[in-house]
CSV table of C-alpha atoms and ligand atoms in Angstrom, one decimal:
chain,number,residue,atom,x,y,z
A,242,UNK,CA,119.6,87.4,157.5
A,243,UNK,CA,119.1,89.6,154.9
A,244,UNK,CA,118.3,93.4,155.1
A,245,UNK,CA,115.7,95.7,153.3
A,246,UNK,CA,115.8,95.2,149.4
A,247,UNK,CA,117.0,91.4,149.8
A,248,UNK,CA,121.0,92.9,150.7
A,249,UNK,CA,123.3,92.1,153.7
A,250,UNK,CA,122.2,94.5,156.6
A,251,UNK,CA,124.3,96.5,158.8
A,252,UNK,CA,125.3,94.2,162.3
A,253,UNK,CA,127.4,95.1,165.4
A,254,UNK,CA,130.3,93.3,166.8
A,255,UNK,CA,131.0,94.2,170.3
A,256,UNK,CA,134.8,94.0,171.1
A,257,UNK,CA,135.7,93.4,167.7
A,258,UNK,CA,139.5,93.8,168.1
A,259,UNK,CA,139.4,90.4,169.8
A,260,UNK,CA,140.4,86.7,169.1
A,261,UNK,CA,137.1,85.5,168.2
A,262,UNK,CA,135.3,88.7,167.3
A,263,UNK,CA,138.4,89.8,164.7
A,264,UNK,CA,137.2,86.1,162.9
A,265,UNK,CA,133.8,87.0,162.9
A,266,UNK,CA,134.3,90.3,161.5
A,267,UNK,CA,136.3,88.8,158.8
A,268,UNK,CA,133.7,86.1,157.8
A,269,UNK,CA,131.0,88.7,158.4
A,270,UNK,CA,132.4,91.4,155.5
A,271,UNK,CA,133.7,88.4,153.8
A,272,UNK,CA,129.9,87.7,153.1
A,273,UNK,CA,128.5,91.4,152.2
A,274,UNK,CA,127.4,92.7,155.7
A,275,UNK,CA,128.2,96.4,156.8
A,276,UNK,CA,129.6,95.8,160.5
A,277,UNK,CA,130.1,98.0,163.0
A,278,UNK,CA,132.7,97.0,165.8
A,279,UNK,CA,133.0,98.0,169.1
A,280,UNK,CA,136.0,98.6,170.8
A,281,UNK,CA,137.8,100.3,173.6
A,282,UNK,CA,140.0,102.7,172.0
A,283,UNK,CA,139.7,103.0,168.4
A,284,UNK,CA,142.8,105.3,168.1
A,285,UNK,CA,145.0,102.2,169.8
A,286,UNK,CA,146.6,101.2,166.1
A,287,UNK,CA,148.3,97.9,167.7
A,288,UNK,CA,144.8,96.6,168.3
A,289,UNK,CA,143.0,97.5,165.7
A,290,UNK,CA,145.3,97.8,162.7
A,291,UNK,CA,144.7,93.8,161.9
A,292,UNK,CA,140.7,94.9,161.6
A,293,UNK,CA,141.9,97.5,158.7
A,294,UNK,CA,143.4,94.8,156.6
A,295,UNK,CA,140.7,92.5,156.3
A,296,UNK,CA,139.1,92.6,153.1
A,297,UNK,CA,135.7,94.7,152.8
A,298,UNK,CA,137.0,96.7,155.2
A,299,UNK,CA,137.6,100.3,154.0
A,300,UNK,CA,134.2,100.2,152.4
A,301,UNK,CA,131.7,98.4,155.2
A,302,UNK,CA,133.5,98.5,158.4
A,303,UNK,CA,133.4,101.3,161.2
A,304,UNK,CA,135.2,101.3,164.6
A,305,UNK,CA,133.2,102.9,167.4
A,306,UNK,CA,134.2,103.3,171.1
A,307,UNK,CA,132.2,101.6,173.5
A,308,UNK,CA,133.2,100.3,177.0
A,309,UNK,CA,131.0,97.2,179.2
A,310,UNK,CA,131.5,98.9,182.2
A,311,UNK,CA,129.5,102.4,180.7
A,312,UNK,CA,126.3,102.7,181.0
A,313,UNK,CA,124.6,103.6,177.5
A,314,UNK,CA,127.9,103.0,176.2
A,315,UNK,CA,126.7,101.0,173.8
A,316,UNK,CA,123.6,103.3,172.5
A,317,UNK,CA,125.4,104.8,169.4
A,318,UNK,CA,127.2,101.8,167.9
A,319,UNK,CA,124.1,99.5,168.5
A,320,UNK,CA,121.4,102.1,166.7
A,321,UNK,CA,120.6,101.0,163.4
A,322,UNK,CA,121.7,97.5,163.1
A,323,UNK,CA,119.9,94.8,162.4
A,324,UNK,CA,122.1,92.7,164.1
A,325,UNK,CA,124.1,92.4,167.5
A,326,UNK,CA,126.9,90.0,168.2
A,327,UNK,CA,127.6,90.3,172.0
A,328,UNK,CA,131.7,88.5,172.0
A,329,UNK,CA,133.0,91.1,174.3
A,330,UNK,CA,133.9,89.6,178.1
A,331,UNK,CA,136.6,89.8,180.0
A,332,UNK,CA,139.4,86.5,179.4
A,333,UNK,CA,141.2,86.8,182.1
A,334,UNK,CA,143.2,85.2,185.2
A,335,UNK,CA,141.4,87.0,187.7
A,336,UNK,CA,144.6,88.3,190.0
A,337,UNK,CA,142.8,90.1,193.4
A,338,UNK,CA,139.1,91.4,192.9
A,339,UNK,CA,136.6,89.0,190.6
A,340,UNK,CA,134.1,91.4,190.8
A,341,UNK,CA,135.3,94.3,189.4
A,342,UNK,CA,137.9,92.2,186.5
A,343,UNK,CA,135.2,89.7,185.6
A,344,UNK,CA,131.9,89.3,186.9
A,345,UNK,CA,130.6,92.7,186.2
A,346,UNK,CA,132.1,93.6,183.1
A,347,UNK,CA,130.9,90.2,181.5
A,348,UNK,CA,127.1,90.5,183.8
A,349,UNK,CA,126.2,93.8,184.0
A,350,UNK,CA,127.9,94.7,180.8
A,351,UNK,CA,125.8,92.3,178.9
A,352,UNK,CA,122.5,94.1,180.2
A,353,UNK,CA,124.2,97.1,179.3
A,354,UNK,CA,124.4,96.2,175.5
A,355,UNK,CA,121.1,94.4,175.9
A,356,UNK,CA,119.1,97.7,177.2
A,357,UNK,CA,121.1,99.3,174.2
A,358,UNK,CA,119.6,96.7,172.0
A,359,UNK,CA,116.0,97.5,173.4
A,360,UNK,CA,116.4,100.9,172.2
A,361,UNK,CA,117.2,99.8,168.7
A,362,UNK,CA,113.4,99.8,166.7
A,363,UNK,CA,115.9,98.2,163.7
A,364,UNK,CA,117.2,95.0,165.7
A,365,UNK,CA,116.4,91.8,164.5
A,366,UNK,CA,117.9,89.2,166.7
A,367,UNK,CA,121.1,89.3,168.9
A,368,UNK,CA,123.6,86.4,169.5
A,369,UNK,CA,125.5,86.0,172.8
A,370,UNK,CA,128.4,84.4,172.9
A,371,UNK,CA,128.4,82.5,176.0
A,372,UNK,CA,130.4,79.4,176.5
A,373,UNK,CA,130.7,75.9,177.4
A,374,UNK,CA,131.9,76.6,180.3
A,375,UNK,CA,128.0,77.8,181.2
A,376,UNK,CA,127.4,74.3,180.6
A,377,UNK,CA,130.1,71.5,181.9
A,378,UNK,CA,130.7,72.8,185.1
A,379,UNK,CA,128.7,70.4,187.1
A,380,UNK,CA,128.6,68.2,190.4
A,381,UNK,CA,130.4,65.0,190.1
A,382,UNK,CA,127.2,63.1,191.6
A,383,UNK,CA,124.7,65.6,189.1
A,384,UNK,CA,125.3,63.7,186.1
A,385,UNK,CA,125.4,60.5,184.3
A,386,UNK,CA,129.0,60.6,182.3
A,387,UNK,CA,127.7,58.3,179.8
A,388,UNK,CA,124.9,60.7,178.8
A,389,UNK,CA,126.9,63.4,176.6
A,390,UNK,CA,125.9,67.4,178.1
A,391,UNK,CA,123.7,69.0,176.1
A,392,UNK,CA,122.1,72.7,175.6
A,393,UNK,CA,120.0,71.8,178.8
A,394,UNK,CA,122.8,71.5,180.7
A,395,UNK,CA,123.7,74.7,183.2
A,396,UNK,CA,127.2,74.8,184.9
A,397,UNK,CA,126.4,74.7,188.8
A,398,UNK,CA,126.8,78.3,190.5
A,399,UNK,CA,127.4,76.8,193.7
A,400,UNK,CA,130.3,74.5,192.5
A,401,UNK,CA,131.7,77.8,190.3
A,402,UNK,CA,131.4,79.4,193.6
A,403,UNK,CA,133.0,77.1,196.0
A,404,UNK,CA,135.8,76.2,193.4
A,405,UNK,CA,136.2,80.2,192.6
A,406,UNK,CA,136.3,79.3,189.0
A,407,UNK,CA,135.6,82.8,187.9
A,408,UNK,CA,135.1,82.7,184.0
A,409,UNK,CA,132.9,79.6,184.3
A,410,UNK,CA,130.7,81.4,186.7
A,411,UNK,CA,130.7,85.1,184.6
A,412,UNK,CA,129.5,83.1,181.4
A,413,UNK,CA,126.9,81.4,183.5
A,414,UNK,CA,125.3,84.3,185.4
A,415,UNK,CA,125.9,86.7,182.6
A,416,UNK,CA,124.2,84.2,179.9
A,417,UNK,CA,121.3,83.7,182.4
A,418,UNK,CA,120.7,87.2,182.9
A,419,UNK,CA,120.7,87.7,179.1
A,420,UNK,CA,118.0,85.1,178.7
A,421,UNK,CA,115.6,86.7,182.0
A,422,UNK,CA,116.2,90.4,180.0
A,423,UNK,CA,115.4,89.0,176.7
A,424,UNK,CA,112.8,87.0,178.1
A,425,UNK,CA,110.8,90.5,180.0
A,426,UNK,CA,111.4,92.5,176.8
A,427,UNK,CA,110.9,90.4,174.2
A,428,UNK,CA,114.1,90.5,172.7
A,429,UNK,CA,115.2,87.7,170.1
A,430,UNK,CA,118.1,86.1,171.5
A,431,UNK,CA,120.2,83.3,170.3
A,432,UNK,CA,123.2,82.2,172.0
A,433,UNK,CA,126.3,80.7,170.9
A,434,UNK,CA,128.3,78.3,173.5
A,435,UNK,CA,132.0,77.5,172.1
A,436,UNK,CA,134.9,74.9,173.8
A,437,UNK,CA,138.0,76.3,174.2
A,438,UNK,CA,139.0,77.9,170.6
A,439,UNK,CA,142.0,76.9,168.7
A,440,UNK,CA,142.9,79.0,165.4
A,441,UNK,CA,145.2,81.3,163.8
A,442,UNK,CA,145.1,84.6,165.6
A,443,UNK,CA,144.4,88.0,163.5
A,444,UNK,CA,145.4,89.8,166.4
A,445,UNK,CA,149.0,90.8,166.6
A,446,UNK,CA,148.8,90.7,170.4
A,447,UNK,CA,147.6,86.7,171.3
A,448,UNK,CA,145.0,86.9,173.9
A,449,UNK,CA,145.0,84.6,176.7
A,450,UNK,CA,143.5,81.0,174.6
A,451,UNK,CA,146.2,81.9,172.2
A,452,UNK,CA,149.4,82.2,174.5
A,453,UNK,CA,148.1,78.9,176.1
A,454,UNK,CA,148.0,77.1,173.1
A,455,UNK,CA,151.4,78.5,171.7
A,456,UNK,CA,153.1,77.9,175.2
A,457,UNK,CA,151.9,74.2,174.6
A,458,UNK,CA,153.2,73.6,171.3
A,459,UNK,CA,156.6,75.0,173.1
A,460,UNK,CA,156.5,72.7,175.6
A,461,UNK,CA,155.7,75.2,178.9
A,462,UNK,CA,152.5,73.1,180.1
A,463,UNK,CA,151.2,75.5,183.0
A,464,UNK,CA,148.4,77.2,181.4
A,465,UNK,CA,146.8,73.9,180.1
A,466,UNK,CA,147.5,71.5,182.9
A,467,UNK,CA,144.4,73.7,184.4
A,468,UNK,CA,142.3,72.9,182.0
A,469,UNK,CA,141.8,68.9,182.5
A,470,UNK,CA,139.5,68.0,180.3
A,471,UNK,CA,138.0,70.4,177.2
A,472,UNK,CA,136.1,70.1,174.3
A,473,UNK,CA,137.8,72.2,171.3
A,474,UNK,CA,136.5,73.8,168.3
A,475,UNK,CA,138.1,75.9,165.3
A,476,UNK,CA,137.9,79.3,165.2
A,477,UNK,CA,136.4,79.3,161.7
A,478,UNK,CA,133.8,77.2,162.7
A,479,UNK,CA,132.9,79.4,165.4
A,480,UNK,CA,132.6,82.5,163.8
A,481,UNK,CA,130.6,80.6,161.2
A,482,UNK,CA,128.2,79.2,163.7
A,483,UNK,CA,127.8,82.6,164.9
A,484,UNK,CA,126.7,83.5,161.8
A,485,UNK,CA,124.6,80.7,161.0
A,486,UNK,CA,122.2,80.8,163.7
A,487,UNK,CA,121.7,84.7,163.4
A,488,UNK,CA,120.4,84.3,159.6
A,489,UNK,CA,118.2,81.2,160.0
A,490,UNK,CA,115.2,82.2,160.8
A,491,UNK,CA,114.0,79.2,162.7
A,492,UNK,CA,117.3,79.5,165.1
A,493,UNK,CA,115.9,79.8,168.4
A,494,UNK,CA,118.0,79.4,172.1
A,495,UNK,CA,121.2,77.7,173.0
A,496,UNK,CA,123.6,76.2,170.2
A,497,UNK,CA,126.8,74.5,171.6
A,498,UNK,CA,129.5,74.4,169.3
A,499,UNK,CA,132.4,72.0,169.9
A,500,UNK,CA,134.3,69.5,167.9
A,501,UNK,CA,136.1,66.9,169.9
A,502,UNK,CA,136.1,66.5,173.3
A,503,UNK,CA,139.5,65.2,175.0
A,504,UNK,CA,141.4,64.8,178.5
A,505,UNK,CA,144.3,67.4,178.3
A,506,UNK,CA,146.8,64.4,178.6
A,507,UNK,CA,145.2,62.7,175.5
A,508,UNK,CA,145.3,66.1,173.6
A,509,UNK,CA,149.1,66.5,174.4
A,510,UNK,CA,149.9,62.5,173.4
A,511,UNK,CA,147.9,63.3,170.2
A,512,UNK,CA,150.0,66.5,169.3
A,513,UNK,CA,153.2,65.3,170.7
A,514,UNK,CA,152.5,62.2,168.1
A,515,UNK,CA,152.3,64.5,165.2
A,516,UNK,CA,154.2,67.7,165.8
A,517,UNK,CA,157.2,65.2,166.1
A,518,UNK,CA,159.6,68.3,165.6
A,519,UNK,CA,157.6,70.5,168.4
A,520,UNK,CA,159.0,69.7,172.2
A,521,UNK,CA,155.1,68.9,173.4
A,522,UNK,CA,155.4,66.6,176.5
A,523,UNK,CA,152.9,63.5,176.2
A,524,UNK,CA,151.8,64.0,179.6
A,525,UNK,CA,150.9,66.9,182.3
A,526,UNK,CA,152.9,66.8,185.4
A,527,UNK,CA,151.7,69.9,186.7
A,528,UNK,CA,150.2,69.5,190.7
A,529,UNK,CA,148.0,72.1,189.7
A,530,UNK,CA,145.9,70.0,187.3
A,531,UNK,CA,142.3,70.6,188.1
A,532,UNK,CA,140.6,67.1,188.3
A,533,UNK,CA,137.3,67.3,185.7
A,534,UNK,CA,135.1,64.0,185.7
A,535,UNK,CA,134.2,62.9,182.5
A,536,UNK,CA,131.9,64.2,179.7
A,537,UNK,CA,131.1,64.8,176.3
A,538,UNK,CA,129.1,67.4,174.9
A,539,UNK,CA,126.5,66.5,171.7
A,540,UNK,CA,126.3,69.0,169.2
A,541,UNK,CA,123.7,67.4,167.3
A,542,UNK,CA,120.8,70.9,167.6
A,543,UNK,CA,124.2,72.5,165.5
A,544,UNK,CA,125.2,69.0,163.0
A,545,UNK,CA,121.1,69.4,162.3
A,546,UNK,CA,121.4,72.5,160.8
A,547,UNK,CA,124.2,70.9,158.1
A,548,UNK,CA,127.3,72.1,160.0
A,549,UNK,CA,129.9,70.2,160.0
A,550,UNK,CA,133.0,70.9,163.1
A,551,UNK,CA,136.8,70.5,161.6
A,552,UNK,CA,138.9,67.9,164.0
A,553,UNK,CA,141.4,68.8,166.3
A,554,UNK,CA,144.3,68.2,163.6
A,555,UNK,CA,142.9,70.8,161.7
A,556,UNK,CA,142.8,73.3,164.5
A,557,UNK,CA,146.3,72.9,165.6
A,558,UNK,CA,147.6,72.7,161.8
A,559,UNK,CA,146.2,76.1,161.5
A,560,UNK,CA,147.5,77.3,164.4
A,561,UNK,CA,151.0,76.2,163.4
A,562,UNK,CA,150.7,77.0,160.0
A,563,UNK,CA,150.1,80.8,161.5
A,564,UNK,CA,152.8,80.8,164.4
A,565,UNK,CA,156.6,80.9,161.8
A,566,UNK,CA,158.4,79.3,164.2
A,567,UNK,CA,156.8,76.6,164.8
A,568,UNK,CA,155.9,75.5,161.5
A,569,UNK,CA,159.1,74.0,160.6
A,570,UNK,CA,158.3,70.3,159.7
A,571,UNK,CA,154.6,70.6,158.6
A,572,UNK,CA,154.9,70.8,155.4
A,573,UNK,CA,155.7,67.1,155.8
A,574,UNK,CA,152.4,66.4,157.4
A,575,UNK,CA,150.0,68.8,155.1
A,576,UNK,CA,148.0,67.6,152.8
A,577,UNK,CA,149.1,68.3,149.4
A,578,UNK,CA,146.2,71.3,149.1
A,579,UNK,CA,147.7,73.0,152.0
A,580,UNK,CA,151.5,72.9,151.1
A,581,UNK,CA,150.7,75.5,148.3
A,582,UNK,CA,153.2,78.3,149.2
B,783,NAP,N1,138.8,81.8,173.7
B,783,NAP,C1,138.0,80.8,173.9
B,783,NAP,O1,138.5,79.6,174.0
B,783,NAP,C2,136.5,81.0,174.2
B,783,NAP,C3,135.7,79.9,174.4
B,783,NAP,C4,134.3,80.0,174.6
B,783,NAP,C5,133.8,81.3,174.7
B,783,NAP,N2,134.6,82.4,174.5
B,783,NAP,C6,134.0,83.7,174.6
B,783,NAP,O2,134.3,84.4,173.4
B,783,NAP,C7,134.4,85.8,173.6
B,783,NAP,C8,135.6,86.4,173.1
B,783,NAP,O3,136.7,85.8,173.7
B,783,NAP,P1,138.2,85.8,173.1
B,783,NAP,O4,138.8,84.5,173.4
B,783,NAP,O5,138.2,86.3,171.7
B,783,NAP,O6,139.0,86.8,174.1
B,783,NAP,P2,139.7,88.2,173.8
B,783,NAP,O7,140.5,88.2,172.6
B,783,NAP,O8,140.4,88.5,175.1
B,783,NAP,O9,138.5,89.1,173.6
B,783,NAP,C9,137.7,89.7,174.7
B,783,NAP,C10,137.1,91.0,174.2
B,783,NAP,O10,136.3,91.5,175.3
B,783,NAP,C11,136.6,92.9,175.3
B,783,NAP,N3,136.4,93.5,176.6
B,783,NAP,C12,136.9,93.0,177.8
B,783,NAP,N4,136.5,93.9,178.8
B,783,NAP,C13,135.8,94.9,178.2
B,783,NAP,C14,135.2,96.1,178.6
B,783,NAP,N5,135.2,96.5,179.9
B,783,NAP,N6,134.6,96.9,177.7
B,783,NAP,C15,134.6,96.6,176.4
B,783,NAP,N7,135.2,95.5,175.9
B,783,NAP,C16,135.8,94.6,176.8
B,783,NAP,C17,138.1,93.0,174.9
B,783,NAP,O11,138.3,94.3,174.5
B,783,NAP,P3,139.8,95.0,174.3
B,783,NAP,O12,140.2,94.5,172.9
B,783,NAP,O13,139.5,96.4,174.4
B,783,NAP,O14,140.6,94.4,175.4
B,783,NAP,C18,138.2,92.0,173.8
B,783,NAP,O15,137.8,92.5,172.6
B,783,NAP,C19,134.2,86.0,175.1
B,783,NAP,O16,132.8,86.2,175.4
B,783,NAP,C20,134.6,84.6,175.7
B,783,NAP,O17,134.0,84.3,176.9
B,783,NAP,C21,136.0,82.3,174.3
């Protein structure tokens, strides 16, 4: 979108010091925009330093304190923008109380930055990041596996419930209460519902997707055996989506983004296939392997606006590529573009 006298405007990124939100700040500075992030502690130098270093950012980039679980927190780092990109939610194992580590910092801090949002006579549109976890999370008997899941799809509240899946259910109340707020107050609202992400991290300190995906590529299988099956998608392409769908005008409700969709066991043979050099095991013996039934997702409302998702070879050369010791042996695999040192 662009802001008075044809230039870039001024968005917000809440939780910008995080895995996704640190891509979307670069890509958003990357193309002109003045962005103001919102983080916990701006004086914390091992999480924001990474933020500093991105190009664009001594010039258009500000740091401003605001936490989910404060009321009006949000006020002063919202006011102004033209934009709001709601990333910041709680990734977490929950480890005694769901409540208070992930349902109401991801629910009732999303109507915390919303009612910020309502106070902003500047704001344009806002786009949620929600996930597809708001979506896949379904009764066995629900769906037909043959039809892929779509944007009309909502993850079952009862099953999240009964199965005490915590992040599923915090994505799928919290993006439902964004779209009743945004409904009663005429707020635009766009939201953005990524598979599990797979990229370089700009962090120093790897959030929780990150470790997973590392501790794979070593070998240690227990944070993906819970996973069963997932649709993936690069973290470039999902800080691009975000940014797609907040400047086309015509953008309007729920955009899943996802490349391929596999069975963990099939993504493990696949990288064990090609990371020959990487001790990946081909299968998952973990018991605690949560059984999914089979879907797919179709992407086609995103692939109709001309995007285009990178493949899963992409996503875990880049992660590689990132991770030093891991990346012996690639440079046999790379195409020739990519083994530029
Ligand atoms: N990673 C995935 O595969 C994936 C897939 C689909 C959707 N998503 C969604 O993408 C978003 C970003 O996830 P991520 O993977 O980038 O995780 P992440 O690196 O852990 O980022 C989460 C962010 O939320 C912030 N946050 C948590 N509690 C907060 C609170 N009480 N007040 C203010 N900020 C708070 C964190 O701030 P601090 O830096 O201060 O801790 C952090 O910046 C989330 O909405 C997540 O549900 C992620």
């Amino acid at each position: 979108m662009e802001g008075k006298g044809g230039k870039k405007g001024t968005v917000c990124v809440t939780g910008a010091a995080g895995f996704l939100a640190s891509w979307l700040v670069k890509r958003l500075l990357l193309s002109g925009y003045h962005v103001r992030g919102t983080v916990r502690d701006p004086e914390d130098r091992d999480k924001v330093a990474h933020l500093w270093e991105l190009e664009g950012a001594g010039e258009r980039l500000q740091l401003v304190r605001a936490n989910l679980m404060e009321e009006g927190s949000f006020d002063d780092a919202v006011w102004g923008c033209e934009g709001v990109f709601h990333t910041a939610s709680p990734v977490v194992v929950v480890k005694s109380d769901p409540k208070g580590e992930i349902l109401d910092p991801a629910i009732k801090g999303t109507l915390n930055v919303l009612r910020s949002c309502k106070k902003n006579p500047s704001l344009r549109r806002v786009v949620l990041t929600s996930s597809s976890s708001a979506v896949r999370v379904r009764p066995r008997e629900d769906f037909d596996p043959s039809v892929p899941l779509n944007e009309t799809s909502w993850s079952s509240v009862d099953l999240c419930q009964r199965l005490q899946i915590w992040y599923p259910l915090a994505k799928v109340l919290s993006e439902k209460a964004a779209w009743k707020f945004a409904g009663e107050n005429q707020l635009d609202l766009v939201t953005v519902l990524p598979s599990f992400i797979v990229g370089p991290s700009l962090p120093r300190q790897p959030c929780k997707t990150v470790s997973d995906v590392v501790d794979l590529l070593k070998g240690k299988t227990d944070g993906f055996a819970w996973y069963g099956r997932m649709g993936y998608a690069h973290i470039d392409d999902v800080a691009s989506c975000h940014i797609l769908v907040y400047e086309a005008p015509a953008a309007s409700g729920r955009y899943l983004c996802s490349s391929t969709v596999l069975d963990n066991h099939e993504l493990a043979a696949r990288l064990a296939a090609r990371y020959t050099w990487l001790p990946i095991p081909r299968r998952f013996d973990n018991p605690l392997r949560v059984e999914s039934p089979f879907y797919d997702l179709d992407t086609s409302k995103l692939q109709s606006m001309g995007f285009k998702f990178r493949g899963i070879e992409d996503m875990f050369d880049d992660v590689i590529e990132s991770v030093e010791e891991l990346g012996r042996g690639l440079t046999s695999i790379l195409p020739r573009e990519k083994n530029v040192v």
